[in-house]
PDB file of N, CA and C in Angstrom:
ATOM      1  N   UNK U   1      20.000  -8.571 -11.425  1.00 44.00           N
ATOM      2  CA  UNK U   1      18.586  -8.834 -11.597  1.00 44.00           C
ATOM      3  C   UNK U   1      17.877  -7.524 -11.936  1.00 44.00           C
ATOM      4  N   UNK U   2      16.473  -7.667 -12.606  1.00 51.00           N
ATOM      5  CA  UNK U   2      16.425  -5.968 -13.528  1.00 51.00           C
ATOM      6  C   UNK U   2      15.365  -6.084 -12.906  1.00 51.00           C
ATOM      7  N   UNK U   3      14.310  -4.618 -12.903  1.00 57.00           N
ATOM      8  CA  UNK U   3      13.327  -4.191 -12.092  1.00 57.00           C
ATOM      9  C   UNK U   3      12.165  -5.799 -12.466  1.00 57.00           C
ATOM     10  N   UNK U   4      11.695  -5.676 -11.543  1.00 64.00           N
ATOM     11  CA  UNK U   4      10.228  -6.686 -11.687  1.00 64.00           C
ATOM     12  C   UNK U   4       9.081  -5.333 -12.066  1.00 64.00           C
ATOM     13  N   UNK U   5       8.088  -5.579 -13.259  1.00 68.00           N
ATOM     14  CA  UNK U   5       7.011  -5.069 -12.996  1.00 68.00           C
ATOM     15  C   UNK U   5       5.728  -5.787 -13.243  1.00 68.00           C
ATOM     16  N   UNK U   6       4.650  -5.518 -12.168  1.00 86.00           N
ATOM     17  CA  UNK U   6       3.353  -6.142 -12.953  1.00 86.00           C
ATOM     18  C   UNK U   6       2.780  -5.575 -13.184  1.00 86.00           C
ATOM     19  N   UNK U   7       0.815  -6.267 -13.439  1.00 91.00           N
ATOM     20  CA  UNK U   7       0.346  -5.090 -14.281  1.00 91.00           C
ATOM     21  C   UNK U   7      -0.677  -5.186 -12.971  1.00 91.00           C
ATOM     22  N   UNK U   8      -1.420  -3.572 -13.233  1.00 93.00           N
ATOM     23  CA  UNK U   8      -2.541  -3.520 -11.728  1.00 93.00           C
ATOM     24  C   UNK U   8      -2.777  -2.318 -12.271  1.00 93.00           C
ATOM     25  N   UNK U   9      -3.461  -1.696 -11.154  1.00 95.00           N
ATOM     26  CA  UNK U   9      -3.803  -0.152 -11.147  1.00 95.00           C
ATOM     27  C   UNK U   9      -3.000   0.284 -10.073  1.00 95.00           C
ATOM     28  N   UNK U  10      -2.686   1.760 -10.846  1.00 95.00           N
ATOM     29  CA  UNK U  10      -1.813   2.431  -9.804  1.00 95.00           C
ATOM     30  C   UNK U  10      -2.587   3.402  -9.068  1.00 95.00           C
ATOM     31  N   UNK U  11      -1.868   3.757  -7.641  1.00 96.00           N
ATOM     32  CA  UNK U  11      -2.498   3.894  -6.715  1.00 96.00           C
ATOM     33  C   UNK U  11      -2.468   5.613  -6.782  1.00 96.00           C
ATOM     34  N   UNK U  12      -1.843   5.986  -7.224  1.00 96.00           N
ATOM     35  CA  UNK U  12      -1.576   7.513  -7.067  1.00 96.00           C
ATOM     36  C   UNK U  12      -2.675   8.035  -8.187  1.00 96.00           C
ATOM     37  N   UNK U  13      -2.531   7.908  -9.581  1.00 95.00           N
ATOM     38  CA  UNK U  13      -3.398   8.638 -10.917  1.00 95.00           C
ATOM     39  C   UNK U  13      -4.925   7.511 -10.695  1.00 95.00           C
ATOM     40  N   UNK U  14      -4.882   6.371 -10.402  1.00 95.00           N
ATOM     41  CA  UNK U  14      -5.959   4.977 -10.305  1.00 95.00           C
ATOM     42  C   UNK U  14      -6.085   4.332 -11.846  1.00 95.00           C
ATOM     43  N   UNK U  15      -5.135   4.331 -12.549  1.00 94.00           N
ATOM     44  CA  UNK U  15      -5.082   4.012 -14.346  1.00 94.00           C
ATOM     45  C   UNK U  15      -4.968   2.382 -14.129  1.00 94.00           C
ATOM     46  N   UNK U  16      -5.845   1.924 -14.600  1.00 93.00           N
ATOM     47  CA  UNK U  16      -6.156   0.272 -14.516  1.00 93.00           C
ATOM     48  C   UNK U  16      -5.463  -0.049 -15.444  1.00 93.00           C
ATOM     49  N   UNK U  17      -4.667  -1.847 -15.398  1.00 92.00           N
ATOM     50  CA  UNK U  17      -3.974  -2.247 -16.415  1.00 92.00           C
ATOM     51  C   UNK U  17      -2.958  -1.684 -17.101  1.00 92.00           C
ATOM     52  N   UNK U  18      -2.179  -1.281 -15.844  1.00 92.00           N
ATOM     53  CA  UNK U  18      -0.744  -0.421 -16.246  1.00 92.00           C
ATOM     54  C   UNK U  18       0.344  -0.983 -15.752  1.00 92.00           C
ATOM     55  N   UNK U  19       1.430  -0.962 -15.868  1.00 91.00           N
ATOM     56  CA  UNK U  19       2.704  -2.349 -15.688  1.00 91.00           C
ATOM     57  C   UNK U  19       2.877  -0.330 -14.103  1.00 91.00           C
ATOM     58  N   UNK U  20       3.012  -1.690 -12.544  1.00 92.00           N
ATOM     59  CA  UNK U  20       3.045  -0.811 -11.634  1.00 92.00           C
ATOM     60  C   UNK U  20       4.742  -1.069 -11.359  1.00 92.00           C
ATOM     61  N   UNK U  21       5.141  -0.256 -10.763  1.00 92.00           N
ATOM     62  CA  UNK U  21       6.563  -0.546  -9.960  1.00 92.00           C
ATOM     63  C   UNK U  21       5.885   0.052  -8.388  1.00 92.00           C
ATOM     64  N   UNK U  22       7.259  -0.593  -7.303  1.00 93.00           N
ATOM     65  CA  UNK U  22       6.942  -0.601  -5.743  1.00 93.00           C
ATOM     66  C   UNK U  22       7.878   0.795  -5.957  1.00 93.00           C
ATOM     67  N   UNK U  23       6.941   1.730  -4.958  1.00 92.00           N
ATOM     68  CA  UNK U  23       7.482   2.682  -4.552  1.00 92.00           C
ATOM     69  C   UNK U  23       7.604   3.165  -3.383  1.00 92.00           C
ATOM     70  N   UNK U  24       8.719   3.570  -2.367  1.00 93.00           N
ATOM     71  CA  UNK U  24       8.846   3.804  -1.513  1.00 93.00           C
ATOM     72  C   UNK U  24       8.109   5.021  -0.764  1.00 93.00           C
ATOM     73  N   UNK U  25       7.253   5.606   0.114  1.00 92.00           N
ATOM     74  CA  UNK U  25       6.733   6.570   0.035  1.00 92.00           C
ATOM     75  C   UNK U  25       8.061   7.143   0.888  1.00 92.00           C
ATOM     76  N   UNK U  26       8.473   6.404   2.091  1.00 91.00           N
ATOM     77  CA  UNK U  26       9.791   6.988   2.749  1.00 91.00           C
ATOM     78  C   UNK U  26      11.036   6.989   2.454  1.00 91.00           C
ATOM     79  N   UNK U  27      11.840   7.313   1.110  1.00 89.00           N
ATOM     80  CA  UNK U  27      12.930   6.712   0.272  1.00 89.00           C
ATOM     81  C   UNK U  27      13.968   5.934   1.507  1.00 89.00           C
ATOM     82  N   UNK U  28      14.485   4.813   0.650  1.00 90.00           N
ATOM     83  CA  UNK U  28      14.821   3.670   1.309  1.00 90.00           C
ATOM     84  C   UNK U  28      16.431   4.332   1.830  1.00 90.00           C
ATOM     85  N   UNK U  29      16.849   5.287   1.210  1.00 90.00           N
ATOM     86  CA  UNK U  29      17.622   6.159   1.258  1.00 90.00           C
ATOM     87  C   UNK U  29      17.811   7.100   2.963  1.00 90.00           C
ATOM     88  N   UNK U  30      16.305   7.130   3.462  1.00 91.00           N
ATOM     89  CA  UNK U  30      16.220   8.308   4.461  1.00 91.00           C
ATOM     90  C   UNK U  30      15.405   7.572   5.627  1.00 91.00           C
ATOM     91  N   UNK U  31      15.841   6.027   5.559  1.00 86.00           N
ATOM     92  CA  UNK U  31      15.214   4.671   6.406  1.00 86.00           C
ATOM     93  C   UNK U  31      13.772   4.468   6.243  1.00 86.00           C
ATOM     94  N   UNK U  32      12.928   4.066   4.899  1.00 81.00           N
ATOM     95  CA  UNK U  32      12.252   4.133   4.455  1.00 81.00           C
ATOM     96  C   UNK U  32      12.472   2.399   3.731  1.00 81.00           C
ATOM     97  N   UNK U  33      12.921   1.544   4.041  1.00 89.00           N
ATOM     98  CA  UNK U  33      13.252   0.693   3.459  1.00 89.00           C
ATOM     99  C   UNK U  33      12.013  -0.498   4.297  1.00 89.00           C
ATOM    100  N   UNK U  34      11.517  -0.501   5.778  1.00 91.00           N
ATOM    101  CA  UNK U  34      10.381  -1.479   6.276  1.00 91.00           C
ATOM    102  C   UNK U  34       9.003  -0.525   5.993  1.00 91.00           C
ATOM    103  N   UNK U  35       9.196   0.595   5.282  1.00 91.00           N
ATOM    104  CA  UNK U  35       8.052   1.648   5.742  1.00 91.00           C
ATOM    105  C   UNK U  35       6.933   1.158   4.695  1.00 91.00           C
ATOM    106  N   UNK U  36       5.699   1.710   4.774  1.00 90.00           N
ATOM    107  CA  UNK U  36       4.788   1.737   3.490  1.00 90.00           C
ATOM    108  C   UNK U  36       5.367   1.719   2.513  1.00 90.00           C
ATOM    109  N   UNK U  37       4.661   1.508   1.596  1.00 91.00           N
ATOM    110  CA  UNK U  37       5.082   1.325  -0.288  1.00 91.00           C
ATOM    111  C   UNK U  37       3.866   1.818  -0.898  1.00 91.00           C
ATOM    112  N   UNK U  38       3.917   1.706  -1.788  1.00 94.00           N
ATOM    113  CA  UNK U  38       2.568   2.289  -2.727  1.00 94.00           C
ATOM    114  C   UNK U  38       2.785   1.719  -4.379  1.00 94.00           C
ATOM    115  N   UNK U  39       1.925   0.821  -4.823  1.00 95.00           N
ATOM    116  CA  UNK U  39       2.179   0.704  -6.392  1.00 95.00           C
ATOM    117  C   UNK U  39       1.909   2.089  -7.509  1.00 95.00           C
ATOM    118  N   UNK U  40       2.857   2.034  -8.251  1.00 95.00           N
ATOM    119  CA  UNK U  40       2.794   2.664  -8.691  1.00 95.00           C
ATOM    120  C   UNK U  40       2.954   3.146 -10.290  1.00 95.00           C
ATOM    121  N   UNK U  41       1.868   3.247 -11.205  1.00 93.00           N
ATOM    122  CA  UNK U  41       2.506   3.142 -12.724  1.00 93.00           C
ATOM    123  C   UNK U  41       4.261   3.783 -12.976  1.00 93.00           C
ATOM    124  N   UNK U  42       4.645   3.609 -13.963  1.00 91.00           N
ATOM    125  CA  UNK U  42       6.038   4.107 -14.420  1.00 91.00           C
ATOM    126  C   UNK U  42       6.131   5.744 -14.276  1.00 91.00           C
ATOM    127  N   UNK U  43       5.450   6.012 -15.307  1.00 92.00           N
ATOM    128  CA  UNK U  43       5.036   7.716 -15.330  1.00 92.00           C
ATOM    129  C   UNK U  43       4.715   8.627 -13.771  1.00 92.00           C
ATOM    130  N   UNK U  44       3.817   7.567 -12.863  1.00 94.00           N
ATOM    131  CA  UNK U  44       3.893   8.586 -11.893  1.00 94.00           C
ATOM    132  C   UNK U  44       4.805   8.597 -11.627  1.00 94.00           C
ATOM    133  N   UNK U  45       5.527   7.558 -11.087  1.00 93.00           N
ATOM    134  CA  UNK U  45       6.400   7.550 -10.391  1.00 93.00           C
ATOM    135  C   UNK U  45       7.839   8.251 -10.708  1.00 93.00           C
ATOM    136  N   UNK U  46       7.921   7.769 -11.758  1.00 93.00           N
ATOM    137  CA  UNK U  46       9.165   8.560 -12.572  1.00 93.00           C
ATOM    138  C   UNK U  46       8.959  10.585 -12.294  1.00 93.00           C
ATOM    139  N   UNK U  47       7.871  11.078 -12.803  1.00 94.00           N
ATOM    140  CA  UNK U  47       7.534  12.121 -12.005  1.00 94.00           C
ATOM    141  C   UNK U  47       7.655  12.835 -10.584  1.00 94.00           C
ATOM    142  N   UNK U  48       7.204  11.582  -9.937  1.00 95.00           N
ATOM    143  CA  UNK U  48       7.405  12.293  -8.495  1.00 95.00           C
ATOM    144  C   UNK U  48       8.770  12.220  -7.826  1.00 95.00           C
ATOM    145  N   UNK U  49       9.531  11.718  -8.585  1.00 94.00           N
ATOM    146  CA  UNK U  49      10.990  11.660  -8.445  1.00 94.00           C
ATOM    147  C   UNK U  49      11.801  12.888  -9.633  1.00 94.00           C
ATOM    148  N   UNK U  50      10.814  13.159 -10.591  1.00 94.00           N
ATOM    149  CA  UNK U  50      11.630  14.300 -10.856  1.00 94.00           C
ATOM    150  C   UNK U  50      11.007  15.683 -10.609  1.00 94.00           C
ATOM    151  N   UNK U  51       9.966  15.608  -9.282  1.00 94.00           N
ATOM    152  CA  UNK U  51       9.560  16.888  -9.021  1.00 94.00           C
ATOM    153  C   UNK U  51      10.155  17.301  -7.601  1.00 94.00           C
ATOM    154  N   UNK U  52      10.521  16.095  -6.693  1.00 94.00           N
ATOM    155  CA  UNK U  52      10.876  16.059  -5.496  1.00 94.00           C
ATOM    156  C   UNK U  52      12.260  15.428  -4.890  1.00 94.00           C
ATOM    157  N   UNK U  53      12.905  16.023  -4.324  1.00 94.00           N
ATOM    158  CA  UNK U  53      14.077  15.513  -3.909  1.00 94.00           C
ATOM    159  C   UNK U  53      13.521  14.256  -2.605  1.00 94.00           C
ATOM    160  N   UNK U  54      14.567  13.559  -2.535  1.00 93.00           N
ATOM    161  CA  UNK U  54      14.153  12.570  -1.260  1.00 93.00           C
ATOM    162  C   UNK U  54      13.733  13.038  -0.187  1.00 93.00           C
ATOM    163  N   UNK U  55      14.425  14.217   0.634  1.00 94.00           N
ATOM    164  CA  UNK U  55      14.659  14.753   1.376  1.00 94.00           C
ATOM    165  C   UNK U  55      12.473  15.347   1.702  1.00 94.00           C
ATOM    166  N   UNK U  56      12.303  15.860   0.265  1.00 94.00           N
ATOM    167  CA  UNK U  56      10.670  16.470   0.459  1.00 94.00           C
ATOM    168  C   UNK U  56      10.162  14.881   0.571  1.00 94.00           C
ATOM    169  N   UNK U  57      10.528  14.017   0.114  1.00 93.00           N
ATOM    170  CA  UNK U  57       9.103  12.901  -0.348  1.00 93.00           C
ATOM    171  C   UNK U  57       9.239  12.587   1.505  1.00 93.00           C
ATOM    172  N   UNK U  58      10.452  12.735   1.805  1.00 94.00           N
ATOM    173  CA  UNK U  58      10.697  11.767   3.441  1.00 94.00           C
ATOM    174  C   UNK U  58       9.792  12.688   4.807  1.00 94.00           C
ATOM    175  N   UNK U  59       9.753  14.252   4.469  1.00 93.00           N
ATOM    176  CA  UNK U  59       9.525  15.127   4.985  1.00 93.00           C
ATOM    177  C   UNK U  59       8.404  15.486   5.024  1.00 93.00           C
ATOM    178  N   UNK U  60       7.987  15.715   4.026  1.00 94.00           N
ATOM    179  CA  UNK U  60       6.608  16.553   4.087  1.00 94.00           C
ATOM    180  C   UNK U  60       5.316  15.566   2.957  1.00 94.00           C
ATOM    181  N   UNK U  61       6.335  14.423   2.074  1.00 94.00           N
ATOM    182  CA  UNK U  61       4.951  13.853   1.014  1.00 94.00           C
ATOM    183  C   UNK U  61       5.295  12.365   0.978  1.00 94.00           C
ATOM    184  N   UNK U  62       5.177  11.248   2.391  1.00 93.00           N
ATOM    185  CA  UNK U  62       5.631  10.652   2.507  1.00 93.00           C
ATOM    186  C   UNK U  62       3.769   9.669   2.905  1.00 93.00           C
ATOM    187  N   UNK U  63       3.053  10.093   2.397  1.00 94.00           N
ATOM    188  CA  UNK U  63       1.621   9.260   1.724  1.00 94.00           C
ATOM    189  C   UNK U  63       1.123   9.662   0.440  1.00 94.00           C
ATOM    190  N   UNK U  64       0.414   8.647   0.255  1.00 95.00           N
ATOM    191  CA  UNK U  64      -0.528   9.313  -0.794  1.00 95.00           C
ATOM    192  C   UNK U  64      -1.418  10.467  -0.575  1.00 95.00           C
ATOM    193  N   UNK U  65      -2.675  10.485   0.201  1.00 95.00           N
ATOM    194  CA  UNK U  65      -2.385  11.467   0.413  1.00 95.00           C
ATOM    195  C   UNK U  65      -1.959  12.905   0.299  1.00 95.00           C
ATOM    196  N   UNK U  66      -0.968  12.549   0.966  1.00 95.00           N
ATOM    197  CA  UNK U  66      -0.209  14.274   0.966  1.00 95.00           C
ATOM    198  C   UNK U  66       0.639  14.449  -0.640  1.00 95.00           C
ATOM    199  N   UNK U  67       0.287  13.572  -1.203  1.00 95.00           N
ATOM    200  CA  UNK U  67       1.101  13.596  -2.465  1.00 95.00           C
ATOM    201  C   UNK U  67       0.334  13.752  -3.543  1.00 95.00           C
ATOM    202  N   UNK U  68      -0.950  13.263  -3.595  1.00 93.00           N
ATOM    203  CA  UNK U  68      -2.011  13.874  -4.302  1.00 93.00           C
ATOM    204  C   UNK U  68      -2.381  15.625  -4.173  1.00 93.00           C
ATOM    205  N   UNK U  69      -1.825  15.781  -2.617  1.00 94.00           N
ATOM    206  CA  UNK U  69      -2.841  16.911  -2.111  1.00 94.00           C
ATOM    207  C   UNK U  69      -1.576  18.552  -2.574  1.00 94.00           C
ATOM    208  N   UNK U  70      -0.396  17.695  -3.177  1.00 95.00           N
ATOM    209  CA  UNK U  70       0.840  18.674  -3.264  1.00 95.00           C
ATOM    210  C   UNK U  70       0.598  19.277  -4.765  1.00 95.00           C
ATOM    211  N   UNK U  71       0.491  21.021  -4.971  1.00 93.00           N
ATOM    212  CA  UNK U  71       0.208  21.441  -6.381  1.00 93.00           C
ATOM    213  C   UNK U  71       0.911  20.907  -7.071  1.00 93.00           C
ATOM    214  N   UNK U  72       2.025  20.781  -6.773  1.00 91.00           N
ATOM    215  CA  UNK U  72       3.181  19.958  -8.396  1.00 91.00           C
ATOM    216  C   UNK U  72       2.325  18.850  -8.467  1.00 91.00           C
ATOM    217  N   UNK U  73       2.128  18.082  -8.254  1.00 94.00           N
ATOM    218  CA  UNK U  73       1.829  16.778  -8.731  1.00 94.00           C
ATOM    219  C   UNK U  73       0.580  16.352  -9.310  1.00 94.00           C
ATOM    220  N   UNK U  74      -0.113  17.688  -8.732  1.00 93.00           N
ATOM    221  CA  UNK U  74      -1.923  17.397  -8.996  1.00 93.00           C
ATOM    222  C   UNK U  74      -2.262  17.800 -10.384  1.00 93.00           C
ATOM    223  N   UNK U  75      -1.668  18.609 -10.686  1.00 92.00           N
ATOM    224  CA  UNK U  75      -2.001  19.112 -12.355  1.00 92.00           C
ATOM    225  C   UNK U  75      -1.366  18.105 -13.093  1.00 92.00           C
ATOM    226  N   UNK U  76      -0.629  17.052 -12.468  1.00 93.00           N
ATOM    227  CA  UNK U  76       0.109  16.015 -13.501  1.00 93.00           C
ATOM    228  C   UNK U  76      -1.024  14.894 -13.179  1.00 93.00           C
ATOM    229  N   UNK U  77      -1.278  14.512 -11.608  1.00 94.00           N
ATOM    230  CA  UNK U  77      -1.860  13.660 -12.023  1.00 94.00           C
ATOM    231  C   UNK U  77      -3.533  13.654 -13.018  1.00 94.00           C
ATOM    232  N   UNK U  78      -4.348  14.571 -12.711  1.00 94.00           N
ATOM    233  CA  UNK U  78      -4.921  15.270 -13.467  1.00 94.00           C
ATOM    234  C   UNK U  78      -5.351  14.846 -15.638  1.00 94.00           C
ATOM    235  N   UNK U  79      -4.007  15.271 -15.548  1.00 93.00           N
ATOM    236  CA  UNK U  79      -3.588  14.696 -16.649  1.00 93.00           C
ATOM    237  C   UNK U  79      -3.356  13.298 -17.066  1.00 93.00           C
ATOM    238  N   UNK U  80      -2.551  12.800 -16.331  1.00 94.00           N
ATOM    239  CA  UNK U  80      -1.990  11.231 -16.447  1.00 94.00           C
ATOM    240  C   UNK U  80      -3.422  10.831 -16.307  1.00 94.00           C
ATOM    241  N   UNK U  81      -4.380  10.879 -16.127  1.00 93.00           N
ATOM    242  CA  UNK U  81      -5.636  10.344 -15.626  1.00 93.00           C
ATOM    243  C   UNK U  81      -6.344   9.928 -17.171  1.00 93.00           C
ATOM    244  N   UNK U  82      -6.402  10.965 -17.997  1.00 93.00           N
ATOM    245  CA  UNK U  82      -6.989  11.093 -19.434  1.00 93.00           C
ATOM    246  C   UNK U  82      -6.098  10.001 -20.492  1.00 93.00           C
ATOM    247  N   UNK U  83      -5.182   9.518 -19.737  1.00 90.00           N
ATOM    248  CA  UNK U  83      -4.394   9.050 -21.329  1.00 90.00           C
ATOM    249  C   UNK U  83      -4.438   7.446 -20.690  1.00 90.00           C
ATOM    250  N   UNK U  84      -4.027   6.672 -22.319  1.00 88.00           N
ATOM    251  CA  UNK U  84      -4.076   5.579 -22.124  1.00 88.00           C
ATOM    252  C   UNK U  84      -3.222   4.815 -21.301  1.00 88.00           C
ATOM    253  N   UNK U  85      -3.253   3.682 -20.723  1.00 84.00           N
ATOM    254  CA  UNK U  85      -2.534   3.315 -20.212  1.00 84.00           C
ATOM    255  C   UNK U  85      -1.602   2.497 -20.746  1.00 84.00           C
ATOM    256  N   UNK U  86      -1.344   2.540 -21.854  1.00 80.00           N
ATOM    257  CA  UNK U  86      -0.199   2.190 -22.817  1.00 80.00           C
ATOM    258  C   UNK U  86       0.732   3.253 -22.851  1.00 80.00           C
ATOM    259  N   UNK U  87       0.353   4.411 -22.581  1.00 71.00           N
ATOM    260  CA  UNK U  87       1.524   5.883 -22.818  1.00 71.00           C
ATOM    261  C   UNK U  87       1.984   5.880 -21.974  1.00 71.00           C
ATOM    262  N   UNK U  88       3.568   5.845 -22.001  1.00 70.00           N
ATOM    263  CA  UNK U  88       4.842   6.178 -21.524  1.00 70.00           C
ATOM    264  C   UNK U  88       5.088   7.669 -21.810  1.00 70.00           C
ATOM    265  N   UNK U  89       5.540   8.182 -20.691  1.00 75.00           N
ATOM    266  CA  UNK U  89       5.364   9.588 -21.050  1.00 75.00           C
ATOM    267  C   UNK U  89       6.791   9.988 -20.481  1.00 75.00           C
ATOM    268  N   UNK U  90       7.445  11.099 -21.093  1.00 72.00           N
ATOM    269  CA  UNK U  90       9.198  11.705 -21.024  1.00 72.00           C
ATOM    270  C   UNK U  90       8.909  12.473 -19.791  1.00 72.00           C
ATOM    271  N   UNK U  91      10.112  12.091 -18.940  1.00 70.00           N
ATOM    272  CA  UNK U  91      10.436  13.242 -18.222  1.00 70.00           C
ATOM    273  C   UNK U  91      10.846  13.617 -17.793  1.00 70.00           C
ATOM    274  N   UNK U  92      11.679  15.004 -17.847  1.00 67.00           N
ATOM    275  CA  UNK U  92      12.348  15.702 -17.077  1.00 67.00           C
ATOM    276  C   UNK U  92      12.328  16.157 -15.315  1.00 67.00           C
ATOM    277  N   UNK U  93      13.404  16.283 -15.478  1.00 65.00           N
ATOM    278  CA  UNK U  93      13.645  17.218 -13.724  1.00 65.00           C
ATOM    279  C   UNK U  93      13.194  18.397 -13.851  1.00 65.00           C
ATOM    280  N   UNK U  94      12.017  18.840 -12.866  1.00 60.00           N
ATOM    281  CA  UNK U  94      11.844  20.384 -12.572  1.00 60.00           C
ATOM    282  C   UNK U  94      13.118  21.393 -12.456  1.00 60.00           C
ATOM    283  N   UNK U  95      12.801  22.435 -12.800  1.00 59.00           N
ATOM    284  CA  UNK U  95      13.864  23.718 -12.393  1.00 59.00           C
ATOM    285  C   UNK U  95      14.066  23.218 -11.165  1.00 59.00           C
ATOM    286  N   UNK U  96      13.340  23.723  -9.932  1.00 62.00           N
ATOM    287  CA  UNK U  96      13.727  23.526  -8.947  1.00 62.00           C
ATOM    288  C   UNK U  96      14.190  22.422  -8.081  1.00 62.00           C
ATOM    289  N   UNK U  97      13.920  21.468  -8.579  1.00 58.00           N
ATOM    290  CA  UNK U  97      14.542  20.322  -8.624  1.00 58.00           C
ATOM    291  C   UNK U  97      16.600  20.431  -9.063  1.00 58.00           C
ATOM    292  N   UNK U  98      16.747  20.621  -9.974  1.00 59.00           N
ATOM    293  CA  UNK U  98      17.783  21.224 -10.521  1.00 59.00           C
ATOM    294  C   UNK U  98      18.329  22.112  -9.756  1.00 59.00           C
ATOM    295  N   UNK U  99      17.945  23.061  -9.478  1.00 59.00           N
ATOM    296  CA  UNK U  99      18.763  24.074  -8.558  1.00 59.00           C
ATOM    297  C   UNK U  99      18.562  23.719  -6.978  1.00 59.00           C
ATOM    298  N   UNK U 100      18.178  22.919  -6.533  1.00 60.00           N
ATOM    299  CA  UNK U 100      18.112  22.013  -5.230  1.00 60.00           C
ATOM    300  C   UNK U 100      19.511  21.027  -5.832  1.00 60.00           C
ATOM    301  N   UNK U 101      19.592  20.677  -6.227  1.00 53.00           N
ATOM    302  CA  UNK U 101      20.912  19.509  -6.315  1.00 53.00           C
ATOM    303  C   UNK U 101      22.239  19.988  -6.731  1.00 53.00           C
ATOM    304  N   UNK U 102      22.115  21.194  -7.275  1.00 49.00           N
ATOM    305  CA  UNK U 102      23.479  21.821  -7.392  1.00 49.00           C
ATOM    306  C   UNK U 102      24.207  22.101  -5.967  1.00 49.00           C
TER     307      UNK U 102
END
């Protein structure tokens, strides 16, 4: 069965009429599986998974919140804020991201 998405506003950038996915704020990975969720467009989310290992989202950025309030993410969301909500946007893993998983 393949991801479900609908359309809403996401809760992290607030971009109305954007296809959201459920996101775990406590990865389901680190017993985060009954915990809060948060909708979330594609782009953020895809982002905050390639700026943060599980280990940070479970630890230290495990609301909104504290995930708005984290410098990596704020100059993105920032951004993601200005564009349409039709744009799909590429993205890579941070450096440090990268040299955390080696």
């Amino acid at each position: 069965m393949g991801k479900k998405w609908t359309t809403g506003t996401c809760e992290l950038c607030k971009r109305e009429e954007v296809e959201i996915t459920v996101h775990h704020l406590t990865p389901k990975e680190l017993g985060g599986t009954f915990l809060p969720t948060a909708n979330l467009c594609l782009p953020c989310h895809k982002q905050i998974h390639a700026l943060y290992t599980n280990d940070e989202l479970a630890i230290r950025l495990h609301t909104l919140d504290l995930l708005r309030a984290d410098h990596k993410i704020h100059k993105y969301i920032k951004w993601i804020r200005k564009q349409p909500s039709t744009k799909l946007t590429k993205v890579t893993k941070s450096n440090d991201l990268k040299k955390k998983r080696r």
